[in-house]
Short mmCIF file of C-alpha atoms in Angstrom, two decimals:
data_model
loop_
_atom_site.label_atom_id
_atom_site.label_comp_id
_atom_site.label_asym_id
_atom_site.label_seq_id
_atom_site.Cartn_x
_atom_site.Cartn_y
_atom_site.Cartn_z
CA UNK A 1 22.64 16.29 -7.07
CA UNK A 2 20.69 15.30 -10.20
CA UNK A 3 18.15 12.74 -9.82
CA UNK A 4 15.86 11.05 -12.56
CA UNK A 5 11.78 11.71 -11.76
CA UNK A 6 8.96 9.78 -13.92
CA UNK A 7 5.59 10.94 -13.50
CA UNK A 8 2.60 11.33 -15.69
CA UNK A 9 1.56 14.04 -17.91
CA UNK A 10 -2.07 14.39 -16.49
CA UNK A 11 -2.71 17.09 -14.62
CA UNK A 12 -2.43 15.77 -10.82
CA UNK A 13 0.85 14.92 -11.37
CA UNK A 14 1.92 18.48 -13.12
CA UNK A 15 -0.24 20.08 -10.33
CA UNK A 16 2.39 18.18 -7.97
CA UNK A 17 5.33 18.55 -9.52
CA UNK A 18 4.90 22.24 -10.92
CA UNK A 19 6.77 23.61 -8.39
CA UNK A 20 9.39 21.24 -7.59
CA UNK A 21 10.55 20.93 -11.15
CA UNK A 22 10.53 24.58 -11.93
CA UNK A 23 12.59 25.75 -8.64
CA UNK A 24 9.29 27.69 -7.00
CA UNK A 25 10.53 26.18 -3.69
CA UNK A 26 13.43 25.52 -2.21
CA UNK A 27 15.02 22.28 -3.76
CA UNK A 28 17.71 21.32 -1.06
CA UNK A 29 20.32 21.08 -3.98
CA UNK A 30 18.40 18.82 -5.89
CA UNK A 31 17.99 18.97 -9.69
CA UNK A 32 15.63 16.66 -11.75
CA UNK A 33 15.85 15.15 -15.12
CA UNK A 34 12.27 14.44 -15.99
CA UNK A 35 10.45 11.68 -18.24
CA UNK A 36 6.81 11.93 -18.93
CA UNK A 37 4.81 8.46 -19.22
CA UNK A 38 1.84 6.86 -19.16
CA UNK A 39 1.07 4.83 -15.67
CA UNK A 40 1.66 1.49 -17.26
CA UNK A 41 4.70 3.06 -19.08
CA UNK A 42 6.29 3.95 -15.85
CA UNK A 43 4.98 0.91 -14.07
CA UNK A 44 7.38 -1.02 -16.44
CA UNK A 45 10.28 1.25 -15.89
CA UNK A 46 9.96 0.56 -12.10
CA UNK A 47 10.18 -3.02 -12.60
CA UNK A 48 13.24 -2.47 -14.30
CA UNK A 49 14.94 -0.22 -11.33
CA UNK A 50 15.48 2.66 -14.01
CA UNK A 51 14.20 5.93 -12.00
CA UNK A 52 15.63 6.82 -8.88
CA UNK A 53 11.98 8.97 -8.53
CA UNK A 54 8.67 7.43 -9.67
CA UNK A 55 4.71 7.58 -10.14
CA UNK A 56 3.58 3.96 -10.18
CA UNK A 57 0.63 2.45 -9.30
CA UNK A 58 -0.43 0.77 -6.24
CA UNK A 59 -0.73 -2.66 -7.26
CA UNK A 60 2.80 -2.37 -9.43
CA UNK A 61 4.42 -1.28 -6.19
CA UNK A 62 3.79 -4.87 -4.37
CA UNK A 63 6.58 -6.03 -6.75
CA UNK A 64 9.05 -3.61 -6.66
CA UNK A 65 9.27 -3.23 -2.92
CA UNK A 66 12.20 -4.18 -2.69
CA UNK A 67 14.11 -1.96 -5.08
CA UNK A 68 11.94 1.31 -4.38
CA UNK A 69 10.24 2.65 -0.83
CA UNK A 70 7.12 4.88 -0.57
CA UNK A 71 7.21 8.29 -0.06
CA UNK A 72 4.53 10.13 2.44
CA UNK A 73 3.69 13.02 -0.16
CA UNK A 74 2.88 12.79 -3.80
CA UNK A 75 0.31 9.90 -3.78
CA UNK A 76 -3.20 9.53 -4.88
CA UNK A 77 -5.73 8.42 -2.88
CA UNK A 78 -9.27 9.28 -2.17
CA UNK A 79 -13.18 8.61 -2.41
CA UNK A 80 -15.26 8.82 -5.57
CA UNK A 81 -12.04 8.70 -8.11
CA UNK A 82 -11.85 4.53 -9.08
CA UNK A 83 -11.48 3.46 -12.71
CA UNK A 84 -15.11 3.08 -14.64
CA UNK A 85 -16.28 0.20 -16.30
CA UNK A 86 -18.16 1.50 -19.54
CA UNK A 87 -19.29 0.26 -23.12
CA UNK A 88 -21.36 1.64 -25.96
CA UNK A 89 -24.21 -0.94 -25.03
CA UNK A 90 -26.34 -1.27 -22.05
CA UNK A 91 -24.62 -3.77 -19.92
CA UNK A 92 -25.79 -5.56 -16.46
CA UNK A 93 -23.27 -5.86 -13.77
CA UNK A 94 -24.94 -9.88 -13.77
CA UNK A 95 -24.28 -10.37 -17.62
CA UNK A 96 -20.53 -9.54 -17.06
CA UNK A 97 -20.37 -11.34 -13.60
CA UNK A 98 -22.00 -14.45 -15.75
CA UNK A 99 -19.21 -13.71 -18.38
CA UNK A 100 -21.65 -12.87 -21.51
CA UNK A 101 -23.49 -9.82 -23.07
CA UNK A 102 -27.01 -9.97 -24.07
CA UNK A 103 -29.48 -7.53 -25.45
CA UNK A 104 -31.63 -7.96 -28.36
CA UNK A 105 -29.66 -7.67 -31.36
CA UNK A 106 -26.57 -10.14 -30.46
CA UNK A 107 -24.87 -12.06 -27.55
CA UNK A 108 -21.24 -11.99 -26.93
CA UNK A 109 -19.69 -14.43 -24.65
CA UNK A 110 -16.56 -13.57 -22.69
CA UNK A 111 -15.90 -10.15 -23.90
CA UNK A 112 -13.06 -8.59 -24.33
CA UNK A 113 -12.20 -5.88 -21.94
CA UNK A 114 -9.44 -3.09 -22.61
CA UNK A 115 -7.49 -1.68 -19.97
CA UNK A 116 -4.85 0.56 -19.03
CA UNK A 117 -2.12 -1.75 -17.86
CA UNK A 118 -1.82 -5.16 -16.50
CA UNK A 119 0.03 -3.66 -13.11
CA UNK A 120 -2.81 -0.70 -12.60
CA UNK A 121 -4.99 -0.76 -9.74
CA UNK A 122 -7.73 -0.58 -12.29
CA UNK A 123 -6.82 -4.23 -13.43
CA UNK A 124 -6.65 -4.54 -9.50
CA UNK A 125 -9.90 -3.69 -8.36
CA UNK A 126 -11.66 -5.59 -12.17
CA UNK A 127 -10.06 -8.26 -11.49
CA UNK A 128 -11.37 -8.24 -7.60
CA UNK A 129 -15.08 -7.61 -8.70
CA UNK A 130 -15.02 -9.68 -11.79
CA UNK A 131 -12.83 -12.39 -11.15
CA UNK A 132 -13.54 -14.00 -14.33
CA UNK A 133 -13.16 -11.19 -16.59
CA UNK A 134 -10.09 -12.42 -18.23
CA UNK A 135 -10.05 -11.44 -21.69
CA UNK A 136 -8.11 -8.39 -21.56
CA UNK A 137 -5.95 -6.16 -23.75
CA UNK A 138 -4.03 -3.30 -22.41
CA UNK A 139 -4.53 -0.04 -24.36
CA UNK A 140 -2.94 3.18 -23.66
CA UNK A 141 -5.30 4.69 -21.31
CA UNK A 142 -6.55 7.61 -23.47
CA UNK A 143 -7.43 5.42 -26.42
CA UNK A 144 -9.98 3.15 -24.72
CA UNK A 145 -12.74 5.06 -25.30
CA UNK A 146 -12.35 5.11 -28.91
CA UNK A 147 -11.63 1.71 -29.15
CA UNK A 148 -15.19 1.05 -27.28
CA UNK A 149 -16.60 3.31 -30.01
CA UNK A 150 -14.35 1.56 -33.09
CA UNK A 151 -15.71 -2.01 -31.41
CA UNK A 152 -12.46 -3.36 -31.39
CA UNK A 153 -12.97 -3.80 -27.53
CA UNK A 154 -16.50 -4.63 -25.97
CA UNK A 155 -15.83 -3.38 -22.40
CA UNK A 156 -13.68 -0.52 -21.37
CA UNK A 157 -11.73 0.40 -18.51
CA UNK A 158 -11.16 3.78 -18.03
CA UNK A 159 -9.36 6.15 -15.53
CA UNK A 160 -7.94 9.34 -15.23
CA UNK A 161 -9.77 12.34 -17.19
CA UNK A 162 -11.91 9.89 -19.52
CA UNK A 163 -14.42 10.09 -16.10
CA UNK A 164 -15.45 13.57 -17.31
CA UNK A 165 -15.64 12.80 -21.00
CA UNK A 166 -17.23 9.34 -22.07
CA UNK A 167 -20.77 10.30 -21.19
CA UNK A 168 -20.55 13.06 -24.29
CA UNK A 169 -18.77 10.48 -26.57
CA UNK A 170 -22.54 8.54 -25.82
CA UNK A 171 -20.81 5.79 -23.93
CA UNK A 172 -22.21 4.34 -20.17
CA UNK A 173 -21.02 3.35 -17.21
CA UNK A 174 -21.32 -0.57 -16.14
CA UNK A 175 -20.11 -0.09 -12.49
CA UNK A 176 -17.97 2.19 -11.02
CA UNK A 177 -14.94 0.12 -9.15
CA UNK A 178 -14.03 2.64 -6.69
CA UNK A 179 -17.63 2.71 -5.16
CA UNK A 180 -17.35 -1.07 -5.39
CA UNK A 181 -14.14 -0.49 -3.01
CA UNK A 182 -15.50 2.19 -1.03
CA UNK A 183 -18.71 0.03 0.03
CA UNK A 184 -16.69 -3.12 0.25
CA UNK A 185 -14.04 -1.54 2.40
CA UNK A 186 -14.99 1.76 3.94
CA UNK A 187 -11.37 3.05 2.75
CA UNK A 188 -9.70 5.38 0.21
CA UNK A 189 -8.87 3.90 -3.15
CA UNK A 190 -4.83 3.74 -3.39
CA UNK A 191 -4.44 4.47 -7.16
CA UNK A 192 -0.77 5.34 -7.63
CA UNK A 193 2.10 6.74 -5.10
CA UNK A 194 5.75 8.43 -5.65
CA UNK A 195 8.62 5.80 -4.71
CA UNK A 196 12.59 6.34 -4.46
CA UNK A 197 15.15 4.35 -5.18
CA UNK A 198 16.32 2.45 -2.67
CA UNK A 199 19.41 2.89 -3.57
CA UNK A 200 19.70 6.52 -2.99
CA UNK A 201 21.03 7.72 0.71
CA UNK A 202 18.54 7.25 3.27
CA UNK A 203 18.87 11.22 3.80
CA UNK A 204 18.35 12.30 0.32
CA UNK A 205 14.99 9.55 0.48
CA UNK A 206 14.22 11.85 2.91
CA UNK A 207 14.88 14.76 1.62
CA UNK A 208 12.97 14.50 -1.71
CA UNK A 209 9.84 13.85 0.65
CA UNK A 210 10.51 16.96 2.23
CA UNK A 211 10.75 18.86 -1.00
CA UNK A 212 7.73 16.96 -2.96
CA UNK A 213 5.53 17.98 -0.02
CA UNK A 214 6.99 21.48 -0.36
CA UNK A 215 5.94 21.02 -3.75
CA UNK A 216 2.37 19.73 -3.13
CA UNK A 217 1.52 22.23 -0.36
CA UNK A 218 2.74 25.22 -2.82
CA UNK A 219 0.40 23.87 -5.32
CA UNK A 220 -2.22 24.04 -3.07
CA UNK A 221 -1.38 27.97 -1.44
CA UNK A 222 -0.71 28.49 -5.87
CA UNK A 223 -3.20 26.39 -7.62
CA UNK A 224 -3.25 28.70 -10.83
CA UNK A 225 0.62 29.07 -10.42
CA UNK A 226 1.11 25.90 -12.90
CA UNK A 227 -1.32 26.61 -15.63
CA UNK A 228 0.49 26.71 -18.08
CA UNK A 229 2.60 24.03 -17.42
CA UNK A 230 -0.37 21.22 -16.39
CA UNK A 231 -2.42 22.92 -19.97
CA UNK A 232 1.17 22.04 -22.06
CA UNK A 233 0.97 18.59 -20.90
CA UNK A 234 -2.86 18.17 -20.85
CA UNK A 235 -3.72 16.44 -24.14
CA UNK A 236 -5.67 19.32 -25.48
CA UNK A 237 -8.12 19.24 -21.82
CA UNK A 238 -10.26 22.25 -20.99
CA UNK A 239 -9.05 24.51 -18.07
CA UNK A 240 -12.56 22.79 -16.15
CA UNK A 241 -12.02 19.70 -17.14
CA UNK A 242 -7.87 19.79 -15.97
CA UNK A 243 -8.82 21.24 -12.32
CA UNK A 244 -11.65 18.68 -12.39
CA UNK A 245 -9.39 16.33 -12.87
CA UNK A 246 -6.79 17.69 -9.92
CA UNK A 247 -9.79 18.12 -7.36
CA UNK A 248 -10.45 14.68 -8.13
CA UNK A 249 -6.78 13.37 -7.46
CA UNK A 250 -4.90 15.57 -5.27
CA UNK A 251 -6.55 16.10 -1.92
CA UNK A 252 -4.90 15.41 2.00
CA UNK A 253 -3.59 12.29 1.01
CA UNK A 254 -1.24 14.05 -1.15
CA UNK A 255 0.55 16.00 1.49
CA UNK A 256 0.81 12.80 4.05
CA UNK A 257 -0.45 9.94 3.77
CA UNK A 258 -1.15 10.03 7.33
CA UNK A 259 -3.33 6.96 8.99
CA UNK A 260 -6.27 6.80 7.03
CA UNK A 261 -3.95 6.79 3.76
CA UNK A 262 -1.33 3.76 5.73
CA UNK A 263 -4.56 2.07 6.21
CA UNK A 264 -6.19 1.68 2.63
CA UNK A 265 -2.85 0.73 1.45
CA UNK A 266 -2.25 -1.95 3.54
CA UNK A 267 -5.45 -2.88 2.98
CA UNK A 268 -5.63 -3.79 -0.74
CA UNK A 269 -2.03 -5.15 -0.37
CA UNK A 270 -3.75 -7.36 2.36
CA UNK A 271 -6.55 -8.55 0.22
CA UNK A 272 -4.38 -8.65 -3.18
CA UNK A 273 -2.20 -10.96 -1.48
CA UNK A 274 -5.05 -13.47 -0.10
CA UNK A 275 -6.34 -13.68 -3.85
CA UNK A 276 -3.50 -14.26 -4.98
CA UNK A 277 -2.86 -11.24 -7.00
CA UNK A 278 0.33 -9.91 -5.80
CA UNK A 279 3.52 -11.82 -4.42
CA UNK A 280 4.28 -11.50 -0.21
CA UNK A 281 5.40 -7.91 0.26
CA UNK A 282 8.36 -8.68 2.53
CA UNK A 283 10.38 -5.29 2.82
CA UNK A 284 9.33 -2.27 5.12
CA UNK A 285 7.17 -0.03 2.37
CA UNK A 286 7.05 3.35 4.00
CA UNK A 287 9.50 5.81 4.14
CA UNK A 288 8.84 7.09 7.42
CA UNK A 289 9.10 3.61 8.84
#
């Protein structure tokens, strides 16, 4: 059975996928016709029903739950791994909660912010802290930065790898959103999970969790195993800088999602849904349910 997968090309998700894409485990029978996107990218596609595998992000999941269900492997989730908030000027976290920049060469009122995606739990968690901060463009997430630095954006939000690299590009952080979770909540940031297709056989919804853990868990025993691979997709990344990025992303939470990992999601779905950022999640959204 051949089955269309979406994922991203940063290294977490190669990491994952390594070995379920290139037969290093057994595959049950399943084959995989692959598309590599950015988060936002994919996001979109779920909307549309078009994978019967996907990455997405957390907060683009709340409106697709009823055309895809969560799988218990493949997500990412942890502490110390939230989008940044960074610029090329010193910035207070009460200038931007006021709306306004001010130093002593100029003053910019409601500045405009790119980010990664409308549907990303980035734009999530900014628009939790900084309910205000609407002026917002969506970039593709490896071109904020420069855009920060070209000043066609004041404010940038940036995830993924761009945590290990805007300090030598001379940029600085505002506020990091995940510790603004963490200390708010006490839980794991959900960033992004793997979803199937609800229309897919309940068995072979269960299957492809039993082979993307197989996958994950090989990674783990093999982390060197998919070098090649992750460096082919990794946007021209240092070896340090790709497993970096994978200790970062792929931790316990990746294998099963377990408790802990059931109770940070249903935790920003909770809150999303009393401010009003995401519709009433209605369907069952976990696999294993």
């Amino acid at each position: 059975m051949k089955l269309t997968l979406g994922f991203s090309p940063c290294p977490n998700d190669t990491f994952i996928f390594d070995a379920l894409i290139h037969h290093k485990i057994d595959t049950e029978g399943l084959e995989f016709e692959v598309f590599y996107d950015d988060v936002e990218t994919l996001n979109q596609k779920a909307f549309r029903g078009e994978l019967d595998i996907t990455k997405l992000s957390y907060h683009a999941f709340a409106y697709v739950t009823d055309k895809y269900v969560l799988l218990d492997s493949g997500s990412a989730l942890g502490f110390g791994v939230g989008p940044l908030l960074i610029s090329d000027q010193e910035i207070s976290i009460s200038d931007l909660e006021k709306g306004e920049i001010r130093n002593r060469n100029f003053e910019i009122k409601n500045p405009l912010i790119g980010i990664p995606g409308k549907y990303t739990t980035a734009n999530f968690l900014l628009g939790l802290a900084f309910p205000e901060a609407a002026n917002k463009q969506v970039l593709v997430f490896s071109d904020i930065e420069d855009a920060v630095l070209d000043g066609r954006i004041d404010i940038g939000l940036i995830i993924h790898e761009n945590r290990f690299t805007y300090q030598d590009k001379g940029l600085k952080k505002i506020i990091d959103l995940g510790d603004y979770w963490e200390k708010r909540t006490g839980c794991a940031i959900p960033l992004g999970g793997i979803v199937a297709n609800r229309n897919l056989p309940l068995d072979i919804q269960h299957k492809i969790n039993r082979v993307l853990r197989k996958s994950v868990e090989f990674a783990f025993a093999n982390p060197k195993s998919g070098l090649e691979f992750i460096r082919q997709h990794a946007q021209e990344m240092s070896e340090e800088v790709m497993y970096k990025h994978i200790e970062l992303y792929v931790n316990q939470y990746s294998i099963e999602l377990g408790e802990e990992g059931r109770k940070a999601i249903n935790l920003m779905f909770d809150t999303a849904l009393e401010k009003g950022i995401i519709p009433e999640v209605k369907d069952g959204i976990y696999l294993t349910d």
